[in-house]
Coordinates of C-alpha atoms in Angstrom, one line a residue:
X20 CA -17.7 -24.1 -36.9
X21 CA -14.4 -26.0 -37.5
X22 CA -12.8 -22.8 -38.7
X23 CA -13.6 -21.2 -35.4
X24 CA -12.3 -24.2 -33.5
X25 CA -8.9 -24.1 -35.2
X26 CA -8.6 -20.4 -35.1
X27 CA -5.6 -19.6 -32.9
X28 CA -7.4 -16.5 -31.7
X29 CA -10.0 -18.7 -30.2
X30 CA -10.2 -18.3 -26.4
X31 CA -9.7 -22.1 -25.9
X32 CA -6.5 -22.0 -27.9
X33 CA -5.3 -18.9 -26.1
X34 CA -5.9 -20.6 -22.8
X35 CA -4.0 -23.7 -23.9
X36 CA -1.2 -21.5 -25.2
X37 CA -1.0 -19.8 -21.7
X38 CA -0.7 -23.2 -20.0
X39 CA 2.1 -24.1 -22.4
X40 CA 3.8 -20.8 -21.5
X41 CA 3.5 -21.6 -17.7
X42 CA 5.1 -25.0 -18.2
X43 CA 8.0 -23.3 -20.1
X44 CA 8.2 -20.6 -17.5
X45 CA 8.5 -23.3 -14.8
X46 CA 11.5 -24.8 -16.5
X47 CA 13.1 -21.4 -17.0
X48 CA 12.4 -20.5 -13.3
X49 CA 13.9 -23.7 -11.9
X50 CA 17.0 -23.6 -14.1
X51 CA 17.7 -19.9 -13.5
X52 CA 17.1 -20.3 -9.7
X53 CA 19.5 -23.2 -9.3
X54 CA 22.4 -21.0 -8.1
X55 CA 19.9 -19.8 -5.3
X56 CA 21.3 -16.3 -5.4
X57 CA 19.6 -15.7 -8.7
X58 CA 16.2 -16.8 -7.5
X59 CA 15.1 -13.2 -7.0
X60 CA 15.8 -12.2 -10.6
X61 CA 14.2 -15.4 -11.8
X62 CA 11.0 -14.8 -9.8
X63 CA 10.9 -11.2 -11.0
X64 CA 11.2 -12.4 -14.6
X65 CA 8.3 -14.9 -14.1
X66 CA 6.1 -12.1 -12.9
X67 CA 7.2 -9.9 -15.8
X68 CA 5.9 -12.6 -18.2
X69 CA 2.7 -13.6 -16.2
X70 CA 1.6 -10.0 -15.9
X71 CA 1.9 -9.7 -19.7
X72 CA 0.0 -13.0 -20.1
X73 CA -2.9 -11.7 -18.0
X74 CA -2.9 -8.5 -20.2
X75 CA -2.6 -10.7 -23.4
X76 CA 0.6 -8.8 -24.3
X77 CA 3.1 -11.7 -24.2
X78 CA 4.7 -12.1 -27.6
X79 CA 7.6 -14.4 -26.6
X80 CA 7.9 -16.1 -23.2
X81 CA 11.7 -16.8 -23.5
X82 CA 12.6 -13.4 -24.8
X83 CA 10.5 -11.6 -22.2
X84 CA 11.8 -13.8 -19.4
X85 CA 15.5 -13.1 -20.1
X86 CA 14.8 -9.5 -20.9
X87 CA 13.5 -9.0 -17.4
X88 CA 16.1 -11.3 -15.8
X89 CA 18.9 -9.2 -17.2
X90 CA 17.2 -5.8 -16.7
X91 CA 16.2 -6.5 -13.1
X92 CA 19.1 -8.7 -12.0
X93 CA 20.9 -6.4 -9.7
X94 CA 18.0 -5.0 -7.8
X95 CA 16.1 -8.3 -7.7
X96 CA 19.2 -10.0 -6.3
X97 CA 19.6 -7.4 -3.6
X98 CA 16.0 -7.6 -2.6
X99 CA 16.2 -11.4 -2.6
X100 CA 19.3 -11.5 -0.3
X101 CA 17.7 -8.9 2.0
X102 CA 14.5 -11.0 2.2
X103 CA 16.5 -14.2 2.9
X104 CA 18.5 -12.6 5.7
X105 CA 15.5 -10.9 7.2
X106 CA 13.3 -14.0 6.9
X107 CA 15.8 -16.3 8.5
X108 CA 16.3 -13.9 11.4
X109 CA 12.6 -13.3 12.0
X110 CA 11.7 -17.0 11.8
X111 CA 14.5 -17.9 14.3
X112 CA 13.4 -15.1 16.7
X113 CA 9.7 -16.2 16.5
X114 CA 10.6 -19.8 17.0
X115 CA 13.0 -18.9 19.9
X116 CA 10.3 -17.0 21.9
X117 CA 7.4 -19.3 20.9
X118 CA 9.1 -22.5 22.1
X119 CA 10.5 -20.8 25.2
X120 CA 14.1 -21.4 24.6
X121 CA 14.9 -18.5 26.9
X122 CA 13.6 -20.1 30.2
X123 CA 13.9 -16.9 32.2
X124 CA 11.3 -15.3 29.8
X125 CA 7.8 -16.5 30.7
X126 CA 4.3 -15.2 31.0
X127 CA 3.4 -11.8 29.6
X128 CA 6.9 -10.9 28.4
X129 CA 7.1 -14.1 26.4
X130 CA 3.7 -13.6 25.0
X131 CA 4.6 -10.0 24.1
X132 CA 7.8 -10.9 22.3
X133 CA 6.1 -13.7 20.4
X134 CA 3.4 -11.3 19.3
X135 CA 6.0 -8.7 18.2
X136 CA 7.9 -11.1 16.1
X137 CA 4.7 -12.7 14.8
X138 CA 3.6 -9.3 13.6
X139 CA 7.0 -8.6 12.0
X140 CA 6.7 -11.9 10.2
X141 CA 3.3 -10.9 8.9
X142 CA 4.7 -7.6 7.6
X143 CA 7.5 -9.6 6.0
X144 CA 5.0 -11.9 4.3
X145 CA 3.1 -8.9 2.9
X146 CA 6.2 -7.4 1.5
X147 CA 7.5 -10.7 0.0
X148 CA 4.1 -11.2 -1.7
X149 CA 4.2 -8.0 -3.6
X150 CA 7.9 -7.0 -4.0
X151 CA 8.9 -9.1 -7.0
X152 CA 5.7 -8.4 -9.0
X153 CA 6.3 -4.7 -8.2
X154 CA 9.9 -4.9 -9.3
X155 CA 8.9 -6.5 -12.6
X156 CA 6.4 -3.7 -13.4
X157 CA 8.0 -0.5 -12.0
X158 CA 11.4 1.0 -11.6
X159 CA 12.5 2.3 -8.2
X160 CA 15.4 2.1 -5.8
X161 CA 15.4 -1.0 -3.6
X162 CA 14.4 0.9 -0.5
X163 CA 11.4 2.5 -2.2
X164 CA 10.4 -0.7 -3.9
X165 CA 10.2 -2.5 -0.5
X166 CA 8.3 0.5 1.0
X167 CA 5.8 0.5 -1.9
X168 CA 5.3 -3.3 -1.6
X169 CA 4.3 -2.8 2.1
X170 CA 2.2 0.2 1.3
X171 CA 0.3 -1.5 -1.5
X172 CA -0.2 -4.7 0.5
X173 CA -1.8 -2.8 3.4
X174 CA -3.8 -0.4 1.2
X175 CA -5.3 -3.3 -0.7
X176 CA -5.6 -5.6 2.3
X177 CA -8.5 -7.6 1.1
X178 CA -6.7 -8.4 -2.2
X179 CA -3.6 -9.2 -0.2
X180 CA -5.4 -11.7 2.0
X181 CA -7.0 -13.2 -1.1
X182 CA -3.6 -13.6 -2.8
X183 CA -2.0 -15.2 0.2
X184 CA -5.0 -17.5 0.8
X185 CA -5.0 -18.7 -2.9
X186 CA -1.2 -19.3 -2.7
X187 CA -1.6 -21.4 0.4
X188 CA -4.4 -23.4 -1.1
X189 CA -2.4 -24.1 -4.3
X190 CA 0.7 -25.1 -2.3
X191 CA -1.4 -27.3 0.0
X192 CA -3.1 -29.0 -2.9
X193 CA 0.3 -29.7 -4.4
X194 CA 1.7 -31.1 -1.1
X195 CA -1.3 -33.1 0.1
X196 CA -2.2 -34.2 -3.4
X197 CA 0.9 -36.3 -3.5
X198 CA -0.7 -38.6 -1.0
X199 CA -4.4 -38.4 -2.0
X200 CA -4.6 -37.2 -5.6
X201 CA -1.1 -37.7 -7.2
X202 CA -2.4 -36.9 -10.7
X203 CA -3.6 -33.5 -9.7
X204 CA -0.5 -32.9 -7.6
X205 CA 1.8 -33.8 -10.5
X206 CA -0.2 -31.4 -12.8
X207 CA 0.3 -28.6 -10.3
X208 CA 4.0 -29.4 -10.0
X209 CA 4.3 -29.3 -13.7
X210 CA 3.2 -25.7 -13.7
X211 CA 5.1 -25.0 -10.5
X212 CA 5.5 -21.5 -9.1
X213 CA 4.5 -19.7 -12.4
X214 CA 1.0 -21.0 -11.8
X215 CA 0.8 -19.2 -8.5
X216 CA 2.4 -16.1 -10.1
X217 CA -0.2 -16.3 -13.0
X218 CA -3.1 -16.4 -10.5
X219 CA -1.6 -13.6 -8.5
X220 CA -1.1 -11.5 -11.6
X221 CA -4.8 -11.1 -12.0
X222 CA -4.9 -9.4 -8.6
X223 CA -1.7 -7.4 -9.3
X224 CA -2.9 -6.2 -12.7
X225 CA -6.0 -4.8 -11.1
X226 CA -4.0 -3.2 -8.2
X227 CA -1.2 -1.8 -10.3
X228 CA -3.7 -0.2 -12.8
X229 CA -4.7 2.2 -10.0
X230 CA -1.2 3.6 -10.0
X231 CA -0.8 4.0 -13.8
X232 CA -1.7 7.3 -15.5
X233 CA -4.3 7.5 -18.3
X234 CA -2.9 6.2 -21.6
X235 CA -2.7 9.7 -23.1
X236 CA -0.9 11.1 -20.0
X237 CA 1.5 8.1 -19.9
X238 CA 2.8 9.0 -23.4
X239 CA 3.9 12.4 -22.1
X240 CA 5.1 11.6 -18.7
X241 CA 7.6 9.0 -17.4
X242 CA 6.7 9.4 -13.8
X243 CA 3.6 7.4 -12.7
X244 CA 1.6 8.9 -9.8
X245 CA 1.0 6.4 -7.1
X246 CA -1.7 8.1 -5.3
X247 CA -4.9 10.0 -6.0
X248 CA -5.3 13.7 -5.1
X249 CA -6.7 12.9 -1.6
X250 CA -3.5 11.1 -0.7
X251 CA -1.2 14.1 -0.9
X252 CA 0.2 13.4 2.6
X253 CA 2.3 10.5 1.4
X254 CA 2.4 11.2 -2.3
X255 CA 5.8 12.9 -2.1
X256 CA 7.4 9.8 -0.5
X257 CA 6.2 7.3 -3.1
X258 CA 5.6 8.9 -6.4
X259 CA 8.7 7.7 -8.2
X260 CA 7.1 4.7 -10.0
X261 CA 8.0 4.4 -13.7
X262 CA 5.9 1.9 -15.8
X263 CA 7.8 -0.7 -17.7

């Protein structure tokens, strides 16, 4: 019994080891995101590691983090800067019309513009939720990665809603816990964003698996088909995924 307890292949020890990896990842993510402009590459690297953790393939957290950070730096940074610019613009426009800053715009036109920018913000949220996990797992040009992030988020809408809901719950527990349950809040802060990425990775692993070829086929082909045979209409536009 004691032999099983102190066996490092024991599920309990593996779970504890993953918690330690998340704490280490949080430190790496914070440090590597300090310049702000590098936050995209840092977030991609976190997902690279957490996706491996979920698949029990992580052999070295630090090594894998910096491998992904370096490999995906350019594209992740471009994606991050695009998201920051688009997010700031959409948030301002939504606030502008919602609060009625343009006094000449009232009634139905105001409601219509608010709905339009609210919808665009939702599309933005869907893309932002998927894009860094997608960048960490597959190689594509920036434009195609953004398109694939939106496509997957809509195609797997229930999972997307689940991911966003869990992210909001974890963030809310961390924020409100500071006032009501500081011990729990500090524990969540200790794990930080990598905890959210780790939870999301269970969803993403299941989703991404649908776009990977069978193991024997993957050994022969670099290109990963995104869609099944019945999806031929859009297959040509998004079949350039390459598994990492």
